[in-house]
Amino acid sequence: SQGTPLYIAVREARERLQGLEHQFPCASWLPLICQHPATIPPSWQDFLEPSPEPAPTTRSPQGNARKALLASVASAVLVTGLRLLGVMQPLELAAFDHMMQLRPPEPPDSRLLIIGIDDEDLRFQRQQEDLGNVSISNRNLAKLLPLIKQYQPRAIGLDVYRDANTPSTYPALIQQLKTNDHLIAICKAGYDKTNPYGIAPPPEIPPDSYRVGFSDFVSDSDQTLRRHLLSMNSQWSDKSLCKATFAFNVELALRYLQPYLDGEQTGVNPAWDDQFKFTLQKSPDALTNVPHGFVQSPDWDIAKTVIPSLQTRSGGYQLIDSRGKQILLNYRASRNLEDIAVQKPLRFFLAHSNPSGSQELKSLIQGKIVLIGVTAKEKGDYHRTPYARNSQDLTPGIVVHAHMLSQLLGAVLDGRPLLWVWSPWIDGIWIAGWSAIAGLLAWAMGRYNRLSQFSWVGWGIAVSITAGVIYGICLGCLVLFAGWLPFVPAVATAMTTMVTILIVTMKPQQRLSKSLFNWSKENETL
């Protein structure tokens, strides 16, 4: 067995057995071997038959295909179930915010002018009188409103709360609040526990004038404003001091479009399947059009704009409170949301009766919607948006109203699309489709890649490419067509499918490789 020729081995064995003759007589009597001189003496290995090589382990393509199919179905069901339970909602909202920030900037809305009451304006007013808790005094408001009206704006939005228990004593202000049909004021519905009764509208405005809109926003659980509340259900305001049906920005949009609206086909009607409509009876040639960065929809019709409401399950939202008429807020993209319109401080208009000349004021105000609101940080009317890059990056409420107003006007006059989502059924098909694609790719790689060391690298590249393709499609759809596609669920189900198939199909090969490695190490030790 050590490789010695047979004849030498027998002779050596006889010599060793000779020493046992005294105990075992005839122990050395071994068979005689007649050696043929022309034959090479055999060794032990020559008498052994070579052992057959083990058949290579093969994987059945049909078996792997079934495993890939089962993995795809299981992954799609698992991810869809987790999504319906709301587990993925925070991730989907975070991905939505990220993609919103990547959209290219759009031109500002030239139909708007913002008069912001900042911290310097508060100090400016306090130097003249006791301002108390209000942001603009009755005296300054009585001076500001006639000045704006003089230059013929299409609408004036007063985003400032006024105390209903202390009506104004300025006759000019009372007259403006009562008779200025272009002036829209605010109230707060107060449907939450912190403010159950809300804030009443200015007492000077007649209750039946339709010149009051609620200022309430709907924020998500992370206090981010991604939705636009158009109107409220009647049961929300039973005990509220604010009885307004439509939002402040909606009333401003209706006032801006009023000469062109078909009143009977505009607004909300239960027969319209929970939709809000803007219907124009004639073309608004005199109104300004603002370009946008989206692909123009071939179905857009300026005569009729239908705004469908969000449902309980819409896009990345699962089981949200969808009462009222809510839509996704399609902010006008820019590096700074406050760049949506020209913005001037209050002191610009209060410094003099004619601060910068009539021509400049005319260009700023005429034919536009003038929004008056608080931007002072000490008042705290700041909100988090999808464009916030940290907890301190907040946007004034009057600017948010400007984006909501611009969204409505853009949808009606410019064909700028609203953000849209698929129905839950189409979302499910999208998720299952990517699970199937990932399963097919994984099955193909498992069939043609035989080297386990290469497969890990190849599978990692395949997963990365698949996720990148899904990301590119979702980002492109949001940037070009304003569509919010399910990015996180699609990536999750694709990765789950590929990893599952990798584990199932590669496990026998890895076990064989490990056994061969251990065998070689043992032989090396011996």
Coordinates of C-alpha atoms in Angstrom, one line a residue:
S1 CA 0.0 0.0 0.0
Q2 CA 3.1 2.3 0.2
G3 CA 3.9 1.9 -3.4
T4 CA 6.6 -0.9 -3.1
P5 CA 6.6 -3.6 -5.9
L6 CA 4.8 -6.8 -5.0
Y7 CA 7.9 -9.1 -5.0
I8 CA 9.8 -6.8 -2.6
A9 CA 6.8 -6.4 -0.4
V10 CA 6.3 -10.2 -0.1
R11 CA 10.0 -10.8 0.7
E12 CA 9.9 -8.1 3.3
A13 CA 6.8 -9.6 4.8
R14 CA 8.4 -13.1 4.9
E15 CA 11.4 -11.7 6.7
R16 CA 9.2 -10.1 9.3
L17 CA 7.1 -13.2 9.8
Q18 CA 10.2 -15.3 10.3
G19 CA 10.6 -13.8 13.7
L20 CA 7.3 -15.3 14.7
E21 CA 8.2 -18.9 13.9
H22 CA 8.9 -19.8 17.6
Q23 CA 5.4 -18.8 18.5
F24 CA 3.6 -19.5 15.2
P25 CA 5.3 -22.3 13.3
C26 CA 5.0 -22.0 9.6
A27 CA 4.1 -18.3 9.9
S28 CA 6.6 -17.4 7.1
W29 CA 5.2 -20.0 4.6
L30 CA 3.9 -17.6 2.1
P31 CA 3.0 -18.6 -1.5
L32 CA 5.8 -18.7 -3.9
I33 CA 5.8 -16.2 -6.6
C34 CA 7.2 -17.0 -10.1
Q35 CA 8.5 -13.8 -11.5
H36 CA 8.4 -13.3 -15.2
P37 CA 11.5 -11.3 -16.1
A38 CA 9.8 -9.4 -18.9
T39 CA 7.0 -8.1 -16.7
I40 CA 7.2 -5.0 -14.6
P41 CA 6.6 -6.0 -11.0
P42 CA 3.1 -4.8 -10.0
S43 CA 2.4 -2.6 -7.0
W44 CA -0.6 -2.3 -4.7
Q45 CA -2.2 0.5 -6.7
D46 CA -2.0 -1.7 -9.9
F47 CA -4.5 -4.2 -8.4
L48 CA -7.0 -1.4 -7.6
E49 CA -9.7 -0.5 -10.1
P50 CA -10.0 3.3 -10.5
S51 CA -13.1 4.6 -8.7
P52 CA -15.7 6.2 -11.0
E53 CA -15.8 10.0 -10.8
P54 CA -19.0 11.3 -9.1
A55 CA -21.5 12.7 -11.5
P56 CA -21.7 16.5 -11.4
T57 CA -24.6 17.9 -9.5
T58 CA -27.1 19.4 -11.9
R59 CA -30.0 21.6 -11.2
S60 CA -33.2 21.1 -13.0
P61 CA -34.2 24.1 -15.0
Q62 CA -37.9 23.2 -14.4
G63 CA -37.3 23.0 -10.7
N64 CA -35.5 26.3 -10.5
A65 CA -38.2 27.9 -12.6
R66 CA -40.9 26.7 -10.1
K67 CA -38.8 28.0 -7.3
A68 CA -38.4 31.4 -9.0
L69 CA -42.2 31.6 -9.6
L70 CA -43.0 30.8 -6.0
A71 CA -40.5 33.3 -4.7
S72 CA -41.9 36.0 -7.0
V73 CA -45.5 35.4 -5.9
A74 CA -44.5 35.1 -2.2
S75 CA -42.5 38.3 -2.3
A76 CA -45.3 40.3 -4.1
V77 CA -47.9 39.1 -1.6
L78 CA -45.6 39.9 1.4
V79 CA -44.7 43.4 0.2
T80 CA -48.3 44.2 -0.8
G81 CA -49.5 43.0 2.6
L82 CA -47.0 45.1 4.5
R83 CA -47.9 48.1 2.3
L84 CA -51.6 47.7 3.0
L85 CA -50.9 47.6 6.7
G86 CA -49.1 51.0 6.4
V87 CA -45.6 49.6 7.3
M88 CA -44.1 51.1 4.2
Q89 CA -45.8 54.5 4.3
P90 CA -42.9 56.4 6.1
L91 CA -40.4 55.1 3.5
E92 CA -42.7 55.9 0.6
L93 CA -43.2 59.4 1.9
A94 CA -39.5 59.9 2.4
A95 CA -38.8 58.7 -1.2
F96 CA -41.5 61.0 -2.5
D97 CA -39.9 64.0 -0.7
H98 CA -36.5 63.0 -2.1
M99 CA -37.8 62.9 -5.7
M100 CA -39.7 66.1 -5.3
Q101 CA -36.5 67.9 -4.4
L102 CA -34.9 66.6 -7.6
R103 CA -37.4 68.3 -9.9
P104 CA -36.0 71.1 -12.0
P105 CA -37.0 74.7 -11.0
E106 CA -40.1 76.2 -12.6
P107 CA -40.7 79.8 -13.3
P108 CA -42.4 81.8 -10.6
D109 CA -46.1 82.5 -10.8
S110 CA -46.5 86.0 -12.2
R111 CA -50.2 86.1 -11.2
L112 CA -49.3 86.5 -7.5
L113 CA -47.9 89.1 -5.2
I114 CA -47.1 88.3 -1.6
I115 CA -47.1 91.1 1.0
G116 CA -45.2 89.5 3.9
I117 CA -45.4 90.9 7.4
D118 CA -42.0 90.1 8.7
D119 CA -40.2 90.7 12.0
E120 CA -39.0 94.1 10.8
D121 CA -42.6 95.1 10.0
L122 CA -43.6 94.2 13.5
R123 CA -40.9 96.4 15.0
F124 CA -41.8 99.2 12.5
Q125 CA -45.5 99.1 13.7
R126 CA -44.6 98.9 17.4
Q127 CA -42.6 102.0 17.1
Q128 CA -45.9 103.8 16.2
E129 CA -48.5 102.2 18.4
D130 CA -49.3 99.3 20.8
L131 CA -49.6 96.4 18.4
G132 CA -50.7 93.8 21.1
N133 CA -51.0 90.2 19.8
V134 CA -52.0 91.1 16.2
S135 CA -49.6 91.2 13.3
I136 CA -51.1 94.3 11.6
S137 CA -53.0 97.1 13.3
N138 CA -56.4 98.3 12.2
R139 CA -54.9 101.7 11.3
N140 CA -52.3 100.1 9.0
L141 CA -54.8 97.7 7.5
A142 CA -57.1 100.6 6.8
K143 CA -54.3 102.3 5.0
L144 CA -53.1 99.2 3.1
L145 CA -56.4 97.9 1.6
P146 CA -57.4 101.1 -0.2
L147 CA -53.9 101.5 -1.6
I148 CA -54.0 98.0 -3.1
K149 CA -57.6 98.4 -4.4
Q150 CA -56.5 101.6 -6.2
Y151 CA -54.4 99.6 -8.6
Q152 CA -57.1 97.1 -9.5
P153 CA -56.1 93.6 -8.3
R154 CA -58.2 90.7 -9.3
A155 CA -58.4 89.4 -5.8
I156 CA -57.0 90.2 -2.3
G157 CA -56.3 87.5 0.2
L158 CA -56.0 88.6 3.8
D159 CA -54.3 85.7 5.6
V160 CA -54.5 87.4 9.0
Y161 CA -56.8 86.4 11.9
R162 CA -58.9 89.2 13.4
D163 CA -60.6 89.3 16.8
A164 CA -64.4 88.8 16.2
N165 CA -65.1 90.4 19.7
T166 CA -63.4 93.7 18.8
P167 CA -64.6 95.0 15.5
S168 CA -62.7 97.8 13.9
T169 CA -63.4 101.4 14.8
Y170 CA -61.9 102.7 11.6
P171 CA -64.7 103.6 9.1
A172 CA -62.5 103.1 6.1
L173 CA -61.5 99.6 7.2
I174 CA -65.1 98.7 8.0
Q175 CA -66.1 99.9 4.5
Q176 CA -63.4 97.9 2.9
L177 CA -64.2 94.7 4.7
K178 CA -67.9 95.0 4.0
T179 CA -68.0 96.1 0.4
N180 CA -64.7 95.0 -1.3
D181 CA -65.9 92.0 -3.3
H182 CA -62.3 91.2 -4.3
L183 CA -61.3 90.7 -0.6
I184 CA -61.2 87.2 0.8
A185 CA -60.5 86.7 4.6
I186 CA -59.8 83.6 6.6
C187 CA -61.2 81.7 9.5
K188 CA -60.0 78.4 11.2
A189 CA -62.3 75.4 11.4
G190 CA -60.4 73.9 14.4
Y191 CA -61.4 70.3 13.9
D192 CA -58.5 69.0 16.1
K193 CA -58.4 68.6 19.9
T194 CA -56.1 71.5 20.4
N195 CA -58.5 73.9 18.9
P196 CA -62.0 72.4 18.8
Y197 CA -63.9 75.5 18.0
G198 CA -61.5 77.3 15.7
I199 CA -61.3 81.0 15.0
A200 CA -64.2 83.1 13.7
P201 CA -63.9 85.2 10.5
P202 CA -63.7 89.0 10.6
P203 CA -67.0 90.3 12.0
E204 CA -67.2 93.1 9.5
I205 CA -67.5 90.7 6.5
P206 CA -71.2 89.7 5.8
P207 CA -71.7 86.0 6.5
D208 CA -73.5 85.4 3.2
S209 CA -70.9 87.2 1.0
Y210 CA -68.8 84.0 0.2
R211 CA -65.7 86.0 1.0
V212 CA -64.3 83.8 3.7
G213 CA -62.2 80.6 3.4
F214 CA -60.8 78.4 6.0
S215 CA -57.0 78.4 6.4
D216 CA -56.6 74.9 7.8
F217 CA -53.9 72.6 6.5
V218 CA -53.8 68.8 6.6
S219 CA -50.4 67.5 7.7
D220 CA -49.1 64.0 7.8
S221 CA -47.8 62.2 10.9
D222 CA -44.4 63.7 10.4
Q223 CA -46.0 67.2 10.3
T224 CA -45.2 67.6 6.6
L225 CA -47.7 69.3 4.3
R226 CA -48.1 67.0 1.2
R227 CA -51.9 67.3 0.8
H228 CA -54.1 70.2 -0.2
L229 CA -57.5 70.5 1.5
L230 CA -60.0 72.0 -0.9
S231 CA -63.3 71.8 1.0
M232 CA -64.7 70.3 4.2
N233 CA -67.6 68.1 5.0
S234 CA -70.4 69.8 6.9
Q235 CA -70.0 67.6 10.0
W236 CA -66.6 69.0 10.6
S237 CA -67.9 72.5 11.3
D238 CA -71.0 71.8 13.4
K239 CA -69.5 73.3 16.5
S240 CA -66.9 75.4 14.8
L241 CA -66.8 79.2 14.7
C242 CA -65.7 78.9 11.1
K243 CA -68.5 77.8 8.7
A244 CA -66.6 78.2 5.5
T245 CA -67.0 75.4 3.0
F246 CA -64.0 76.1 0.8
A247 CA -60.3 76.7 1.5
F248 CA -58.9 80.3 1.5
N249 CA -56.9 79.5 -1.7
V250 CA -59.9 78.0 -3.4
E251 CA -62.0 81.1 -2.8
L252 CA -59.2 83.2 -4.2
A253 CA -59.0 81.0 -7.3
L254 CA -62.8 81.3 -7.8
R255 CA -62.6 85.0 -7.4
Y256 CA -59.8 85.3 -9.9
L257 CA -61.7 83.2 -12.5
Q258 CA -65.1 84.5 -11.6
P259 CA -65.8 86.4 -14.9
Y260 CA -65.2 83.3 -16.9
L261 CA -66.8 80.6 -14.6
D262 CA -69.9 78.6 -15.2
G263 CA -71.4 78.8 -11.7
E264 CA -73.7 75.8 -12.1
Q265 CA -70.8 73.5 -13.2
T266 CA -68.2 74.8 -10.8
G267 CA -67.5 73.5 -7.2
V268 CA -68.5 70.3 -5.5
N269 CA -71.6 68.2 -6.2
P270 CA -72.4 64.7 -4.9
A271 CA -73.4 63.7 -8.4
W272 CA -69.9 64.4 -9.6
D273 CA -68.4 61.3 -7.9
D274 CA -66.6 63.2 -5.1
Q275 CA -64.8 65.5 -7.6
F276 CA -64.2 69.3 -7.6
K277 CA -64.8 71.0 -11.0
F278 CA -63.7 74.3 -12.6
T279 CA -65.8 74.9 -15.7
L280 CA -65.3 78.0 -17.8
Q281 CA -68.0 79.3 -20.0
K282 CA -65.7 81.4 -22.2
S283 CA -62.0 81.5 -22.9
P284 CA -60.0 83.7 -20.4
D285 CA -57.8 85.4 -23.0
A286 CA -57.2 88.3 -20.6
L287 CA -55.6 86.2 -17.9
T288 CA -51.9 85.5 -17.6
N289 CA -50.6 82.1 -18.6
V290 CA -47.5 80.8 -16.7
P291 CA -45.2 78.1 -18.2
H292 CA -44.4 75.0 -16.3
G293 CA -42.0 72.1 -16.5
F294 CA -44.3 69.2 -17.2
V295 CA -45.3 67.5 -20.4
Q296 CA -48.5 68.9 -21.7
S297 CA -51.3 66.3 -21.5
P298 CA -53.1 65.8 -24.8
D299 CA -56.4 65.5 -22.9
W300 CA -56.2 68.9 -21.2
D301 CA -59.2 71.1 -21.9
I302 CA -59.2 74.6 -20.6
A303 CA -63.0 74.7 -20.5
K304 CA -63.3 72.0 -17.9
T305 CA -60.9 70.9 -15.1
V306 CA -61.8 68.0 -13.0
I307 CA -59.9 67.5 -9.7
P308 CA -60.4 64.0 -8.2
S309 CA -60.1 63.6 -4.5
L310 CA -57.7 61.4 -2.6
Q311 CA -59.2 58.2 -1.2
T312 CA -58.3 56.3 2.0
R313 CA -55.7 54.4 0.0
S314 CA -53.9 56.6 -2.5
G315 CA -50.4 56.1 -3.7
G316 CA -48.1 55.8 -0.7
Y317 CA -50.9 56.7 1.7
Q318 CA -52.6 53.9 3.5
L319 CA -55.7 54.3 5.7
I320 CA -55.5 58.1 5.9
D321 CA -58.2 60.5 7.0
S322 CA -59.5 61.5 3.6
R323 CA -62.6 63.5 4.7
G324 CA -63.3 66.5 2.7
K325 CA -61.9 67.1 -0.7
Q326 CA -58.1 66.5 -0.6
I327 CA -55.5 66.3 -3.4
L328 CA -51.8 66.0 -3.4
L329 CA -50.0 69.4 -3.3
N330 CA -47.9 69.9 -6.4
Y331 CA -45.6 72.6 -5.2
R332 CA -44.1 74.8 -7.9
A333 CA -40.5 73.5 -7.9
S334 CA -37.7 75.9 -6.9
R335 CA -34.6 76.0 -4.8
N336 CA -36.5 78.2 -2.3
L337 CA -40.3 77.8 -2.1
E338 CA -40.6 81.5 -1.2
D339 CA -39.5 82.3 -4.8
I340 CA -43.0 81.3 -6.1
A341 CA -43.9 85.0 -6.5
V342 CA -42.7 88.5 -6.0
Q343 CA -42.7 89.3 -2.3
K344 CA -42.6 92.7 -0.7
P345 CA -42.7 93.6 3.0
L346 CA -45.5 95.5 4.6
R347 CA -43.4 98.6 5.3
F348 CA -42.8 99.0 1.5
F349 CA -46.4 100.0 1.2
L350 CA -46.7 101.8 4.6
A351 CA -43.7 104.0 4.3
H352 CA -45.4 106.6 2.2
S353 CA -48.8 107.0 0.6
N354 CA -47.1 106.4 -2.8
P355 CA -43.9 104.6 -1.8
S356 CA -42.2 103.9 -5.1
G357 CA -44.3 105.5 -7.8
S358 CA -47.6 104.6 -9.3
Q359 CA -46.0 102.7 -12.2
E360 CA -44.2 100.3 -10.0
L361 CA -47.2 99.7 -7.8
K362 CA -49.3 99.2 -10.9
S363 CA -47.0 96.6 -12.3
L364 CA -46.9 94.8 -9.0
I365 CA -50.7 94.8 -8.3
Q366 CA -52.8 95.2 -11.4
G367 CA -54.6 92.1 -12.5
K368 CA -53.0 89.9 -9.9
I369 CA -53.9 88.2 -6.7
V370 CA -52.4 90.0 -3.7
L371 CA -51.7 87.8 -0.7
I372 CA -51.3 89.5 2.7
G373 CA -49.9 87.2 5.4
V374 CA -47.4 86.8 8.3
T375 CA -43.8 85.8 7.6
A376 CA -42.4 86.9 11.0
K377 CA -40.7 84.1 12.8
E378 CA -42.0 85.2 16.2
K379 CA -45.5 84.4 15.1
G380 CA -44.7 80.8 14.4
D381 CA -46.8 80.4 11.2
Y382 CA -44.3 78.1 9.6
H383 CA -44.7 74.6 8.2
R384 CA -42.6 71.7 7.1
T385 CA -42.8 70.8 3.4
P386 CA -41.3 68.0 1.2
Y387 CA -38.6 70.5 0.3
A388 CA -37.3 70.8 3.9
R389 CA -33.8 69.5 4.2
N390 CA -33.7 69.7 8.0
S391 CA -36.0 70.4 11.0
Q392 CA -35.3 74.1 10.8
D393 CA -36.1 74.5 7.1
L394 CA -39.7 75.6 7.4
T395 CA -42.0 77.6 5.0
P396 CA -44.4 80.5 6.0
G397 CA -48.1 79.7 5.8
I398 CA -48.8 82.5 3.4
V399 CA -46.3 80.9 1.0
V400 CA -47.9 77.5 1.3
H401 CA -51.3 79.2 0.4
A402 CA -49.5 80.7 -2.6
H403 CA -48.4 77.3 -3.8
M404 CA -51.9 75.9 -3.3
L405 CA -53.4 78.8 -5.2
S406 CA -50.8 78.5 -8.0
Q407 CA -51.6 74.8 -8.3
L408 CA -55.3 75.5 -8.9
L409 CA -54.7 78.3 -11.4
G410 CA -52.0 76.3 -13.2
A411 CA -54.3 73.3 -13.5
V412 CA -57.1 75.4 -15.0
L413 CA -55.3 78.0 -17.1
D414 CA -51.9 76.4 -18.0
G415 CA -52.6 72.7 -18.2
R416 CA -50.1 72.1 -15.4
P417 CA -51.0 68.6 -14.2
L418 CA -52.0 67.8 -10.7
L419 CA -50.1 65.0 -8.9
W420 CA -51.7 61.7 -9.6
V421 CA -51.5 58.2 -8.4
W422 CA -52.7 54.8 -9.6
S423 CA -55.6 52.9 -8.1
P424 CA -54.6 50.2 -5.6
W425 CA -55.2 47.5 -8.2
I426 CA -52.8 49.0 -10.7
D427 CA -50.3 49.5 -7.9
G428 CA -50.6 45.8 -7.1
I429 CA -50.0 44.9 -10.8
W430 CA -46.9 47.2 -10.9
I431 CA -45.5 45.5 -7.7
A432 CA -46.2 42.0 -9.0
G433 CA -44.7 42.9 -12.4
W434 CA -41.4 43.9 -10.9
S435 CA -41.4 40.8 -8.7
A436 CA -41.9 38.7 -11.9
I437 CA -39.1 40.6 -13.7
A438 CA -36.7 40.1 -10.8
G439 CA -37.7 36.4 -10.6
L440 CA -37.0 35.9 -14.3
L441 CA -33.7 37.6 -14.1
A442 CA -32.7 35.6 -11.0
W443 CA -33.7 32.4 -12.6
A444 CA -31.7 33.1 -15.7
M445 CA -28.6 34.0 -13.6
G446 CA -29.0 30.9 -11.5
R447 CA -29.1 28.8 -14.6
Y448 CA -26.1 30.1 -16.5
N449 CA -23.8 31.2 -13.7
R450 CA -22.0 28.1 -12.2
L451 CA -19.2 29.7 -10.2
S452 CA -20.4 30.7 -6.8
Q453 CA -17.7 33.3 -6.3
F454 CA -18.7 35.1 -9.5
S455 CA -22.4 34.7 -8.7
W456 CA -22.3 36.8 -5.6
V457 CA -20.8 39.7 -7.5
G458 CA -23.2 39.2 -10.5
W459 CA -26.2 39.0 -8.3
G460 CA -25.2 42.2 -6.4
I461 CA -24.8 44.0 -9.8
A462 CA -28.2 42.7 -11.0
V463 CA -30.0 43.9 -7.8
S464 CA -28.4 47.3 -8.1
I465 CA -29.3 47.7 -11.8
T466 CA -32.9 46.6 -11.2
A467 CA -33.3 49.1 -8.3
G468 CA -31.7 51.8 -10.5
V469 CA -34.1 51.1 -13.4
I470 CA -37.1 51.4 -11.1
Y471 CA -35.8 54.6 -9.6
G472 CA -35.2 56.1 -13.0
I473 CA -38.8 55.2 -14.2
C474 CA -40.4 56.6 -11.0
L475 CA -38.3 59.8 -11.0
G476 CA -38.9 60.4 -14.7
C477 CA -42.7 59.9 -14.3
L478 CA -42.8 62.4 -11.4
V479 CA -40.7 65.0 -13.2
L480 CA -42.3 64.8 -16.6
F481 CA -45.9 63.7 -15.9
A482 CA -46.5 64.5 -12.2
G483 CA -47.1 60.8 -11.5
W484 CA -46.3 59.3 -8.1
L485 CA -45.4 55.6 -8.7
P486 CA -44.8 53.1 -6.0
F487 CA -41.0 53.1 -5.9
V488 CA -40.3 51.6 -2.4
P489 CA -42.6 48.6 -2.8
A490 CA -41.3 47.8 -6.3
V491 CA -37.7 47.8 -5.1
A492 CA -38.6 45.9 -2.0
T493 CA -40.4 43.1 -3.8
A494 CA -37.6 42.9 -6.5
M495 CA -34.9 42.6 -4.0
T496 CA -36.8 40.2 -1.8
T497 CA -37.5 38.0 -4.9
M498 CA -33.8 38.0 -6.0
V499 CA -32.4 37.3 -2.6
T500 CA -34.8 34.5 -1.9
I501 CA -34.0 32.8 -5.2
L502 CA -30.3 33.3 -4.6
I503 CA -30.6 31.5 -1.2
V504 CA -32.7 28.7 -2.5
T505 CA -30.8 28.0 -5.7
M506 CA -27.3 28.5 -4.5
K507 CA -27.5 26.6 -1.2
P508 CA -26.7 23.1 -2.6
Q509 CA -23.8 24.4 -4.7
Q510 CA -22.4 26.3 -1.6
R511 CA -22.7 23.1 0.5
L512 CA -20.7 21.1 -2.1
S513 CA -18.1 23.8 -2.3
K514 CA -17.8 23.8 1.4
S515 CA -17.4 20.0 1.6
L516 CA -14.6 20.0 -1.1
F517 CA -12.9 22.8 0.8
N518 CA -12.9 20.8 4.1
W519 CA -11.7 17.6 2.3
S520 CA -8.8 19.4 0.8
K521 CA -7.8 20.9 4.2
E522 CA -7.9 17.5 5.9
N523 CA -5.7 15.9 3.2
E524 CA -3.3 18.8 3.5
T525 CA -3.1 18.2 7.3
L526 CA -2.5 14.5 6.8

